[in-house]
mmCIF file of C-alpha atoms and ligand atoms in Angstrom:
data_model
loop_
_atom_site.group_PDB
_atom_site.id
_atom_site.type_symbol
_atom_site.label_atom_id
_atom_site.label_comp_id
_atom_site.label_asym_id
_atom_site.label_seq_id
_atom_site.Cartn_x
_atom_site.Cartn_y
_atom_site.Cartn_z
ATOM 1 C CA MET A 1 104.943 93.946 134.544
ATOM 2 C CA ARG A 2 105.562 90.297 135.492
ATOM 3 C CA CYS A 3 105.109 87.025 133.583
ATOM 4 C CA ARG A 4 101.803 85.393 134.585
ATOM 5 C CA LYS A 5 103.468 81.941 134.504
ATOM 6 C CA CYS A 6 106.786 82.430 136.327
ATOM 7 C CA GLY A 7 106.820 85.935 137.820
ATOM 8 C CA GLN A 8 109.948 86.968 135.882
ATOM 9 C CA LYS A 9 110.084 90.267 133.999
ATOM 10 C CA ALA A 10 107.539 90.200 131.135
ATOM 11 C CA VAL A 11 108.552 91.152 127.582
ATOM 12 C CA ILE A 12 104.996 91.573 126.327
ATOM 13 C CA ASN A 13 101.729 92.685 127.846
ATOM 14 C CA MET A 14 98.790 91.482 125.739
ATOM 15 C CA ARG A 15 95.858 93.513 127.071
ATOM 16 C CA GLN A 16 93.564 91.772 124.556
ATOM 17 C CA HIS A 17 94.269 88.439 126.288
ATOM 18 C CA ARG A 18 94.878 89.918 129.782
ATOM 19 C CA LEU A 19 98.221 88.170 129.691
ATOM 20 C CA SER A 20 101.832 89.240 130.267
ATOM 21 C CA LEU A 21 104.641 86.811 129.519
ATOM 22 C CA CYS A 22 108.419 86.588 129.785
ATOM 23 C CA ALA A 23 110.464 85.782 126.670
ATOM 24 C CA ALA A 24 110.646 82.036 127.379
ATOM 25 C CA HIS A 25 106.950 81.641 128.115
ATOM 26 C CA PHE A 26 105.941 83.836 125.160
ATOM 27 C CA GLN A 27 108.085 81.619 122.901
ATOM 28 C CA GLU A 28 106.057 78.642 124.123
ATOM 29 C CA TRP A 29 102.678 80.356 124.128
ATOM 30 C CA LEU A 30 102.636 81.785 120.579
ATOM 31 C CA PRO A 31 103.496 78.523 118.732
ATOM 32 C CA ALA A 32 100.900 76.703 120.872
ATOM 33 C CA GLN A 33 98.287 79.268 119.811
ATOM 34 C CA VAL A 34 99.228 78.865 116.139
ATOM 35 C CA ASP A 35 99.073 75.075 116.458
ATOM 36 C CA ARG A 36 95.601 75.371 118.004
ATOM 37 C CA PHE A 37 94.328 77.548 115.113
ATOM 38 C CA ILE A 38 95.830 75.209 112.485
ATOM 39 C CA LYS A 39 93.797 72.383 114.024
ATOM 40 C CA LYS A 40 90.669 74.397 114.772
ATOM 41 C CA TYR A 41 90.342 75.671 111.188
ATOM 42 C CA LYS A 42 91.574 72.343 109.699
ATOM 43 C CA MET A 43 94.375 74.103 107.839
ATOM 44 C CA PHE A 44 96.772 71.147 107.328
ATOM 45 C CA ASN A 45 98.311 68.205 109.156
ATOM 46 C CA TYR A 46 101.704 66.589 109.650
ATOM 47 C CA THR A 47 101.582 64.504 106.473
ATOM 48 C CA ASP A 48 100.828 67.504 104.203
ATOM 49 C CA ARG A 49 103.529 69.189 102.133
ATOM 50 C CA VAL A 50 103.296 72.837 103.097
ATOM 51 C CA LEU A 51 104.575 75.692 100.904
ATOM 52 C CA VAL A 52 105.260 78.808 103.006
ATOM 53 C CA ALA A 53 105.226 82.074 101.031
ATOM 54 C CA VAL A 54 108.055 84.058 102.611
ATOM 55 C CA SER A 55 108.615 87.739 101.909
ATOM 56 C CA GLY A 56 111.509 88.325 104.338
ATOM 57 C CA GLY A 57 109.192 90.293 106.650
ATOM 58 C CA LYS A 58 108.634 89.428 110.335
ATOM 59 C CA ASP A 59 105.315 87.646 109.873
ATOM 60 C CA SER A 60 106.235 85.108 107.227
ATOM 61 C CA LEU A 61 109.653 84.354 108.776
ATOM 62 C CA ALA A 62 108.148 83.989 112.278
ATOM 63 C CA LEU A 63 105.467 81.743 110.807
ATOM 64 C CA TRP A 64 107.964 79.553 108.966
ATOM 65 C CA ASN A 65 110.077 79.277 112.131
ATOM 66 C CA ILE A 66 107.046 78.179 114.153
ATOM 67 C CA LEU A 67 105.742 75.686 111.570
ATOM 68 C CA ALA A 68 109.160 74.056 111.229
ATOM 69 C CA GLN A 69 109.495 73.858 115.042
ATOM 70 C CA LEU A 70 106.042 72.320 115.341
ATOM 71 C CA GLY A 71 107.234 69.562 113.015
ATOM 72 C CA PHE A 72 105.302 70.372 109.831
ATOM 73 C CA GLN A 73 106.907 69.567 106.444
ATOM 74 C CA THR A 74 107.632 73.018 105.100
ATOM 75 C CA ASP A 75 109.430 74.484 102.100
ATOM 76 C CA GLY A 76 109.681 78.236 101.526
ATOM 77 C CA LEU A 77 108.933 80.186 98.362
ATOM 78 C CA TYR A 78 110.363 83.672 97.913
ATOM 79 C CA ILE A 79 109.284 85.750 94.911
ATOM 80 C CA ASP A 80 111.840 88.301 93.782
ATOM 81 C CA LEU A 81 109.602 91.109 92.530
ATOM 82 C CA GLY A 82 112.460 93.263 91.210
ATOM 83 C CA ILE A 83 111.493 96.313 93.340
ATOM 84 C CA ASP A 84 114.398 98.665 93.972
ATOM 85 C CA GLU A 85 113.045 102.211 94.557
ATOM 86 C CA GLY A 86 116.417 103.379 95.844
ATOM 87 C CA ILE A 87 116.422 101.000 98.838
ATOM 88 C CA ALA A 88 117.155 97.711 96.988
ATOM 89 C CA TYR A 89 113.910 96.435 98.527
ATOM 90 C CA SER A 90 113.663 93.084 96.747
ATOM 91 C CA SER A 91 117.333 92.143 96.762
ATOM 92 C CA ARG A 92 117.652 92.954 100.492
ATOM 93 C CA SER A 93 114.511 90.975 101.373
ATOM 94 C CA ARG A 94 115.849 88.108 99.299
ATOM 95 C CA GLU A 95 119.170 88.091 101.180
ATOM 96 C CA VAL A 96 117.395 88.129 104.544
ATOM 97 C CA THR A 97 115.175 85.203 103.487
ATOM 98 C CA GLU A 98 118.075 83.212 102.041
ATOM 99 C CA SER A 99 120.176 83.550 105.182
ATOM 100 C CA PHE A 100 117.186 82.646 107.407
ATOM 101 C CA ALA A 101 116.679 79.421 105.429
ATOM 102 C CA LEU A 102 120.388 78.609 105.275
ATOM 103 C CA GLN A 103 120.922 79.069 109.030
ATOM 104 C CA ARG A 104 118.072 76.687 109.826
ATOM 105 C CA GLY A 105 118.663 74.193 106.988
ATOM 106 C CA LEU A 106 115.178 74.827 105.573
ATOM 107 C CA PRO A 107 114.574 74.339 101.815
ATOM 108 C CA LEU A 108 113.874 77.620 100.002
ATOM 109 C CA HIS A 109 112.709 78.054 96.399
ATOM 110 C CA ILE A 110 113.055 81.341 94.573
ATOM 111 C CA THR A 111 111.077 82.647 91.632
ATOM 112 C CA ASP A 112 112.602 85.722 90.038
ATOM 113 C CA ILE A 113 109.906 87.636 88.161
ATOM 114 C CA LYS A 114 112.335 89.318 85.804
ATOM 115 C CA GLU A 115 114.057 86.052 84.913
ATOM 116 C CA SER A 116 110.790 84.168 84.486
ATOM 117 C CA TYR A 117 108.665 86.806 82.762
ATOM 118 C CA GLY A 118 111.195 89.289 81.402
ATOM 119 C CA GLU A 119 109.983 92.261 83.479
ATOM 120 C CA SER A 120 110.010 93.378 87.110
ATOM 121 C CA ILE A 121 106.750 94.299 88.893
ATOM 122 C CA PRO A 122 107.238 98.068 88.352
ATOM 123 C CA GLN A 123 107.924 97.387 84.642
ATOM 124 C CA ILE A 124 104.825 95.205 84.225
ATOM 125 C CA ASN A 125 102.789 97.927 85.924
ATOM 126 C CA GLU A 126 104.295 100.631 83.737
ATOM 127 C CA ARG A 127 103.418 98.713 80.565
ATOM 128 C CA THR A 128 99.927 97.626 81.603
ATOM 129 C CA HIS A 129 98.812 100.722 83.542
ATOM 130 C CA ARG A 130 101.200 103.266 82.009
ATOM 131 C CA GLY A 131 102.298 104.282 85.494
ATOM 132 C CA ARG A 132 98.823 105.623 86.300
ATOM 133 C CA SER A 133 98.647 103.662 89.513
ATOM 134 C CA LYS A 134 100.964 102.061 92.034
ATOM 135 C CA PRO A 135 102.025 98.498 91.224
ATOM 136 C CA CYS A 136 100.358 96.952 94.321
ATOM 137 C CA SER A 137 97.338 95.436 92.542
ATOM 138 C CA VAL A 138 99.442 93.979 89.692
ATOM 139 C CA CYS A 139 101.899 92.742 92.314
ATOM 140 C CA GLY A 140 99.162 91.024 94.352
ATOM 141 C CA LEU A 141 97.799 89.353 91.229
ATOM 142 C CA VAL A 142 101.248 88.103 90.146
ATOM 143 C CA LYS A 143 102.120 86.811 93.643
ATOM 144 C CA ARG A 144 98.822 84.927 94.009
ATOM 145 C CA HIS A 145 99.318 83.372 90.574
ATOM 146 C CA ILE A 146 102.874 82.256 91.321
ATOM 147 C CA PHE A 147 102.040 80.824 94.784
ATOM 148 C CA ASN A 148 99.367 78.667 93.195
ATOM 149 C CA ASP A 149 101.284 77.802 90.017
ATOM 150 C CA PHE A 150 104.353 76.698 91.992
ATOM 151 C CA ALA A 151 102.235 74.657 94.416
ATOM 152 C CA GLN A 152 100.319 72.970 91.573
ATOM 153 C CA LYS A 153 103.443 72.076 89.583
ATOM 154 C CA ASN A 154 105.325 70.762 92.597
ATOM 155 C CA ASN A 155 102.496 68.888 94.300
ATOM 156 C CA TYR A 156 102.190 70.842 97.525
ATOM 157 C CA ASP A 157 99.052 70.182 99.554
ATOM 158 C CA VAL A 158 98.697 73.698 100.900
ATOM 159 C CA VAL A 159 100.063 77.232 100.494
ATOM 160 C CA VAL A 160 100.387 79.342 103.653
ATOM 161 C CA THR A 161 100.929 83.084 103.913
ATOM 162 C CA GLY A 162 101.935 85.211 106.897
ATOM 163 C CA HIS A 163 98.838 87.460 106.941
ATOM 164 C CA ASN A 164 98.229 88.435 110.573
ATOM 165 C CA LEU A 165 95.154 89.691 112.439
ATOM 166 C CA ASP A 166 95.974 93.353 111.693
ATOM 167 C CA ASP A 167 96.123 92.559 107.954
ATOM 168 C CA GLU A 168 92.860 90.616 108.059
ATOM 169 C CA ALA A 169 91.026 93.213 110.158
ATOM 170 C CA ALA A 170 92.197 96.046 107.856
ATOM 171 C CA ILE A 171 91.047 94.133 104.753
ATOM 172 C CA LEU A 172 87.756 93.376 106.485
ATOM 173 C CA LEU A 173 87.238 97.038 107.396
ATOM 174 C CA ALA A 174 87.947 98.123 103.802
ATOM 175 C CA ASN A 175 85.587 95.501 102.367
ATOM 176 C CA THR A 176 82.889 96.357 104.891
ATOM 177 C CA LEU A 177 83.058 100.077 104.114
ATOM 178 C CA ASP A 178 82.805 99.242 100.403
ATOM 179 C CA TRP A 179 80.087 96.605 100.983
ATOM 180 C CA SER A 180 82.179 94.395 98.753
ATOM 181 C CA LEU A 181 80.186 91.165 99.008
ATOM 182 C CA GLU A 182 82.516 89.340 96.659
ATOM 183 C CA PHE A 183 85.564 89.919 98.863
ATOM 184 C CA LEU A 184 83.624 89.581 102.123
ATOM 185 C CA ALA A 185 82.529 86.144 100.958
ATOM 186 C CA ARG A 186 86.148 85.074 100.411
ATOM 187 C CA GLY A 187 87.649 86.192 103.728
ATOM 188 C CA TYR A 188 87.808 82.826 105.499
ATOM 189 C CA PRO A 189 91.382 81.910 106.520
ATOM 190 C CA VAL A 190 91.133 78.623 104.602
ATOM 191 C CA LEU A 191 90.331 78.514 100.891
ATOM 192 C CA PRO A 192 89.706 74.884 99.948
ATOM 193 C CA ALA A 193 91.444 73.146 97.040
ATOM 194 C CA LYS A 194 89.551 72.810 93.760
ATOM 195 C CA PRO A 195 90.628 71.851 90.229
ATOM 196 C CA GLY A 196 93.650 73.986 89.319
ATOM 197 C CA PHE A 197 93.787 75.582 92.778
ATOM 198 C CA THR A 198 95.845 74.492 95.801
ATOM 199 C CA LYS A 199 94.365 74.948 99.280
ATOM 200 C CA LYS A 200 95.440 78.256 100.815
ATOM 201 C CA THR A 201 95.563 79.152 104.508
ATOM 202 C CA LYS A 202 96.591 81.891 106.956
ATOM 203 C CA PRO A 203 97.781 80.344 110.254
ATOM 204 C CA PHE A 204 98.547 83.812 111.767
ATOM 205 C CA CYS A 205 95.010 85.113 111.134
ATOM 206 C CA ARG A 206 94.370 85.490 114.892
ATOM 207 C CA ILE A 207 97.875 86.680 115.811
ATOM 208 C CA TYR A 208 98.274 90.417 116.430
ATOM 209 C CA GLU A 209 101.045 92.114 114.446
ATOM 210 C CA ARG A 210 102.775 93.182 117.666
ATOM 211 C CA GLU A 211 102.746 89.570 118.899
ATOM 212 C CA SER A 212 104.395 88.424 115.695
ATOM 213 C CA ALA A 213 106.959 91.254 115.875
ATOM 214 C CA ALA A 214 107.723 90.435 119.524
ATOM 215 C CA TYR A 215 108.114 86.748 118.661
ATOM 216 C CA ALA A 216 110.560 87.542 115.821
ATOM 217 C CA PHE A 217 112.505 89.807 118.174
ATOM 218 C CA VAL A 218 112.796 87.417 121.129
ATOM 219 C CA SER A 219 113.627 84.531 118.781
ATOM 220 C CA GLY A 220 116.496 86.488 117.217
ATOM 221 C CA ILE A 221 115.003 86.352 113.721
ATOM 222 C CA ALA A 222 116.669 88.910 111.461
ATOM 223 C CA TYR A 223 113.947 90.249 109.173
ATOM 224 C CA MET A 224 113.461 92.982 106.595
ATOM 225 C CA GLU A 225 112.220 95.949 108.595
ATOM 226 C CA SER A 226 111.427 98.292 105.709
ATOM 227 C CA GLU A 227 107.942 98.020 104.287
ATOM 228 C CA CYS A 228 107.489 97.845 100.533
ATOM 229 C CA PRO A 229 108.175 101.412 99.300
ATOM 230 C CA PHE A 230 104.912 101.382 97.331
ATOM 231 C CA SER A 231 102.790 100.566 100.388
ATOM 232 C CA LEU A 232 103.824 103.502 102.558
ATOM 233 C CA ASP A 233 100.698 105.629 102.074
ATOM 234 C CA SER A 234 98.385 102.738 101.254
ATOM 235 C CA LYS A 235 94.735 102.583 102.273
ATOM 236 C CA GLN A 236 95.479 99.411 104.207
ATOM 237 C CA LEU A 237 98.047 101.147 106.417
ATOM 238 C CA LYS A 238 95.553 103.929 107.158
ATOM 239 C CA TYR A 239 92.925 101.393 108.180
ATOM 240 C CA LYS A 240 95.473 99.636 110.389
ATOM 241 C CA ARG A 241 96.181 102.912 112.176
ATOM 242 C CA ILE A 242 92.470 103.555 112.745
ATOM 243 C CA LEU A 243 91.946 100.023 114.069
ATOM 244 C CA ASN A 244 94.902 100.492 116.426
ATOM 245 C CA GLN A 245 93.334 103.661 117.844
ATOM 246 C CA TRP A 246 90.097 101.761 118.518
ATOM 247 C CA GLU A 247 92.091 98.870 119.969
ATOM 248 C CA ASP A 248 93.807 101.264 122.413
ATOM 249 C CA ASP A 249 90.415 102.302 123.770
ATOM 250 C CA ARG A 250 88.905 98.835 123.725
ATOM 251 C CA PRO A 251 91.522 96.077 123.963
ATOM 252 C CA GLY A 252 90.465 93.006 121.975
ATOM 253 C CA MET A 253 88.275 95.016 119.599
ATOM 254 C CA LYS A 254 90.287 94.002 116.511
ATOM 255 C CA LEU A 255 90.063 90.323 117.380
ATOM 256 C CA ARG A 256 86.303 90.514 118.092
ATOM 257 C CA PHE A 257 85.689 92.354 114.814
ATOM 258 C CA TYR A 258 87.425 89.535 112.930
ATOM 259 C CA LEU A 259 86.034 86.593 114.933
ATOM 260 C CA HIS A 260 82.444 87.831 114.745
ATOM 261 C CA TYR A 261 82.886 88.184 110.990
ATOM 262 C CA LEU A 262 84.073 84.543 110.776
ATOM 263 C CA ASN A 263 80.954 83.537 112.736
ATOM 264 C CA ALA A 264 78.786 85.475 110.286
ATOM 265 C CA LEU A 265 80.557 83.836 107.360
ATOM 266 C CA ASN A 266 79.993 80.379 108.879
ATOM 267 C CA ALA A 267 76.351 81.209 109.509
ATOM 268 C CA GLY A 268 75.948 81.785 105.752
ATOM 269 C CA ALA A 269 75.782 85.593 105.850
ATOM 270 C CA PHE A 270 77.256 85.722 102.345
ATOM 271 C CA PRO A 271 75.480 83.164 100.151
ATOM 272 C CA TRP A 272 77.439 84.498 97.177
ATOM 273 C CA LYS A 273 80.261 82.306 98.498
ATOM 274 C CA GLN A 274 78.568 79.104 97.305
ATOM 275 C CA ASP A 275 77.615 80.388 93.852
ATOM 276 C CA ASN A 276 81.046 81.777 93.215
ATOM 277 C CA ALA A 277 82.827 78.584 94.176
ATOM 278 C CA LYS A 278 80.759 76.797 91.547
ATOM 279 C CA THR A 279 81.283 79.421 88.837
ATOM 280 C CA LEU A 280 85.019 79.654 89.429
ATOM 281 C CA SER A 281 85.585 75.927 89.251
ATOM 282 C CA GLN A 282 83.704 75.654 85.947
ATOM 283 C CA HIS A 283 86.432 77.424 83.931
ATOM 284 C CA LEU A 284 90.155 76.841 83.732
ATOM 285 C CA CYS A 285 92.509 79.217 81.923
ATOM 286 C CA PRO A 286 93.514 77.564 78.607
ATOM 287 C CA GLN A 287 97.084 78.826 79.010
ATOM 288 C CA CYS A 288 98.022 78.221 82.667
ATOM 289 C CA GLY A 289 95.246 75.930 83.915
ATOM 290 C CA GLN A 290 94.271 78.086 86.904
ATOM 291 C CA PRO A 291 90.577 78.689 87.679
ATOM 292 C CA THR A 292 88.998 81.793 86.141
ATOM 293 C CA SER A 293 85.555 83.340 86.325
ATOM 294 C CA THR A 294 85.317 83.604 82.521
ATOM 295 C CA GLY A 295 85.977 81.095 79.751
ATOM 296 C CA GLY A 296 89.038 82.929 78.354
ATOM 297 C CA LEU A 297 92.557 83.671 79.568
ATOM 298 C CA CYS A 298 92.918 84.419 83.295
ATOM 299 C CA THR A 299 93.839 87.935 84.471
ATOM 300 C CA PHE A 300 97.463 86.890 84.964
ATOM 301 C CA CYS A 301 97.889 85.504 81.434
ATOM 302 C CA ARG A 302 96.160 88.586 79.990
ATOM 303 C CA LEU A 303 98.912 90.749 81.548
ATOM 304 C CA PHE A 304 101.364 89.192 79.093
ATOM 305 C CA LYS A 305 99.117 88.929 76.050
ATOM 306 C CA GLN A 306 100.440 90.920 73.089
ATOM 307 C CA PRO A 307 98.061 93.750 72.128
HETATM 308 P P1 AMP B 1 101.833 91.475 102.066
HETATM 309 O O1 AMP B 1 100.798 91.367 101.010
HETATM 310 O O2 AMP B 1 103.104 92.092 101.592
HETATM 311 O O3 AMP B 1 101.316 92.003 103.361
HETATM 312 O O4 AMP B 1 102.249 89.971 102.389
HETATM 313 C C1 AMP B 1 101.346 89.038 102.889
HETATM 314 C C2 AMP B 1 101.969 87.660 102.832
HETATM 315 O O5 AMP B 1 102.209 87.306 101.461
HETATM 316 C C3 AMP B 1 103.321 87.562 103.501
HETATM 317 O O6 AMP B 1 103.204 87.308 104.883
HETATM 318 C C4 AMP B 1 103.948 86.405 102.772
HETATM 319 O O7 AMP B 1 103.453 85.175 103.273
HETATM 320 C C5 AMP B 1 103.421 86.588 101.351
HETATM 321 N N1 AMP B 1 104.374 87.362 100.514
HETATM 322 C C6 AMP B 1 104.417 88.699 100.331
HETATM 323 N N2 AMP B 1 105.426 89.049 99.501
HETATM 324 C C7 AMP B 1 106.042 87.897 99.135
HETATM 325 C C8 AMP B 1 107.157 87.572 98.301
HETATM 326 N N3 AMP B 1 107.836 88.520 97.647
HETATM 327 N N4 AMP B 1 107.509 86.280 98.169
HETATM 328 C C9 AMP B 1 106.817 85.310 98.815
HETATM 329 N N5 AMP B 1 105.768 85.547 99.624
HETATM 330 C C10 AMP B 1 105.374 86.824 99.791
HETATM 331 FE FE1 FES B 2 104.137 94.361 95.785
HETATM 332 FE FE2 FES B 2 104.673 96.351 97.287
HETATM 333 S S1 FES B 2 105.071 94.274 97.666
HETATM 334 S S2 FES B 2 103.939 96.447 95.303
HETATM 335 ZN ZN1 ZN B 3 107.650 83.304 132.386
HETATM 336 ZN ZN1 ZN B 4 96.195 81.870 82.945
#
């Protein structure tokens, strides 16, 4: 397998793009792709203050590396979720993220859930769900709230996350199987700003997970390899495996599935999108000021309301 551009030994063969590249050319090609998507989907520009949500995993660190190299004004935000589960998951991810930022002189902010709210994610889940379910949904809710809250209070123009194509395609498959119109309507990689809500984007939405992993590897990025211990048998991982089997038979299938969905979304296949944007922006939570679909406290603030 030889690099299409220089004939040297290739480090990655991307059957979906009919392209093999050596390390040097892949390190040029991937950032150029990301830059193209940022512009194509009007995600942000060079004057915007960009807050990168970094978990310590390969995707968000690779993304931050690329955005900083491309010359965007980026700060990182790491949320210490207080997850231990015998592998010190949060403290190890935090160390990896801190040393990444330090080595490159990039500004990193940290929000520690336990310090800020008195409880770790597993403790909040235990109290609110009495351990009946895994903490993933509470965790997602808390993370989304903090990304937005931090961006609002510190005047960032946009929040970016490291969600890649495999994440987006797995979410899309789950929402399609459930016919979840509400979530299908919200799957665009750019959510525009509205009162109380900072614009949110996913610059890796068209980047395959293996491309992002290969980029982190060839760029010498040390990242947290363990997945969150609560996600190991998650529905999302199962859908990713199924999509990968289909992708093996039909290279490019995952990308087409996602891109054709974006076309459908743009063509107005989910009119609920418009109505919901209006409803959501009509109410702001009286406690934290973030948009809610009801007039009362938002779901995040209700987590901490005394019974
Ligand atoms: P996940 O939901 O774990 O697949 O993560 C998706 C994206 O959310 C990551 O690529 C990060 O951008 C962001 N993210 C996840 N966990 C954290 C965290 N603890 N702190 C900051 N950002 C995070
Ligand atoms: Fe939140 Fe796994 S990262 S529960
Ligand atoms: Zn080459
Ligand atoms: Zn609130």
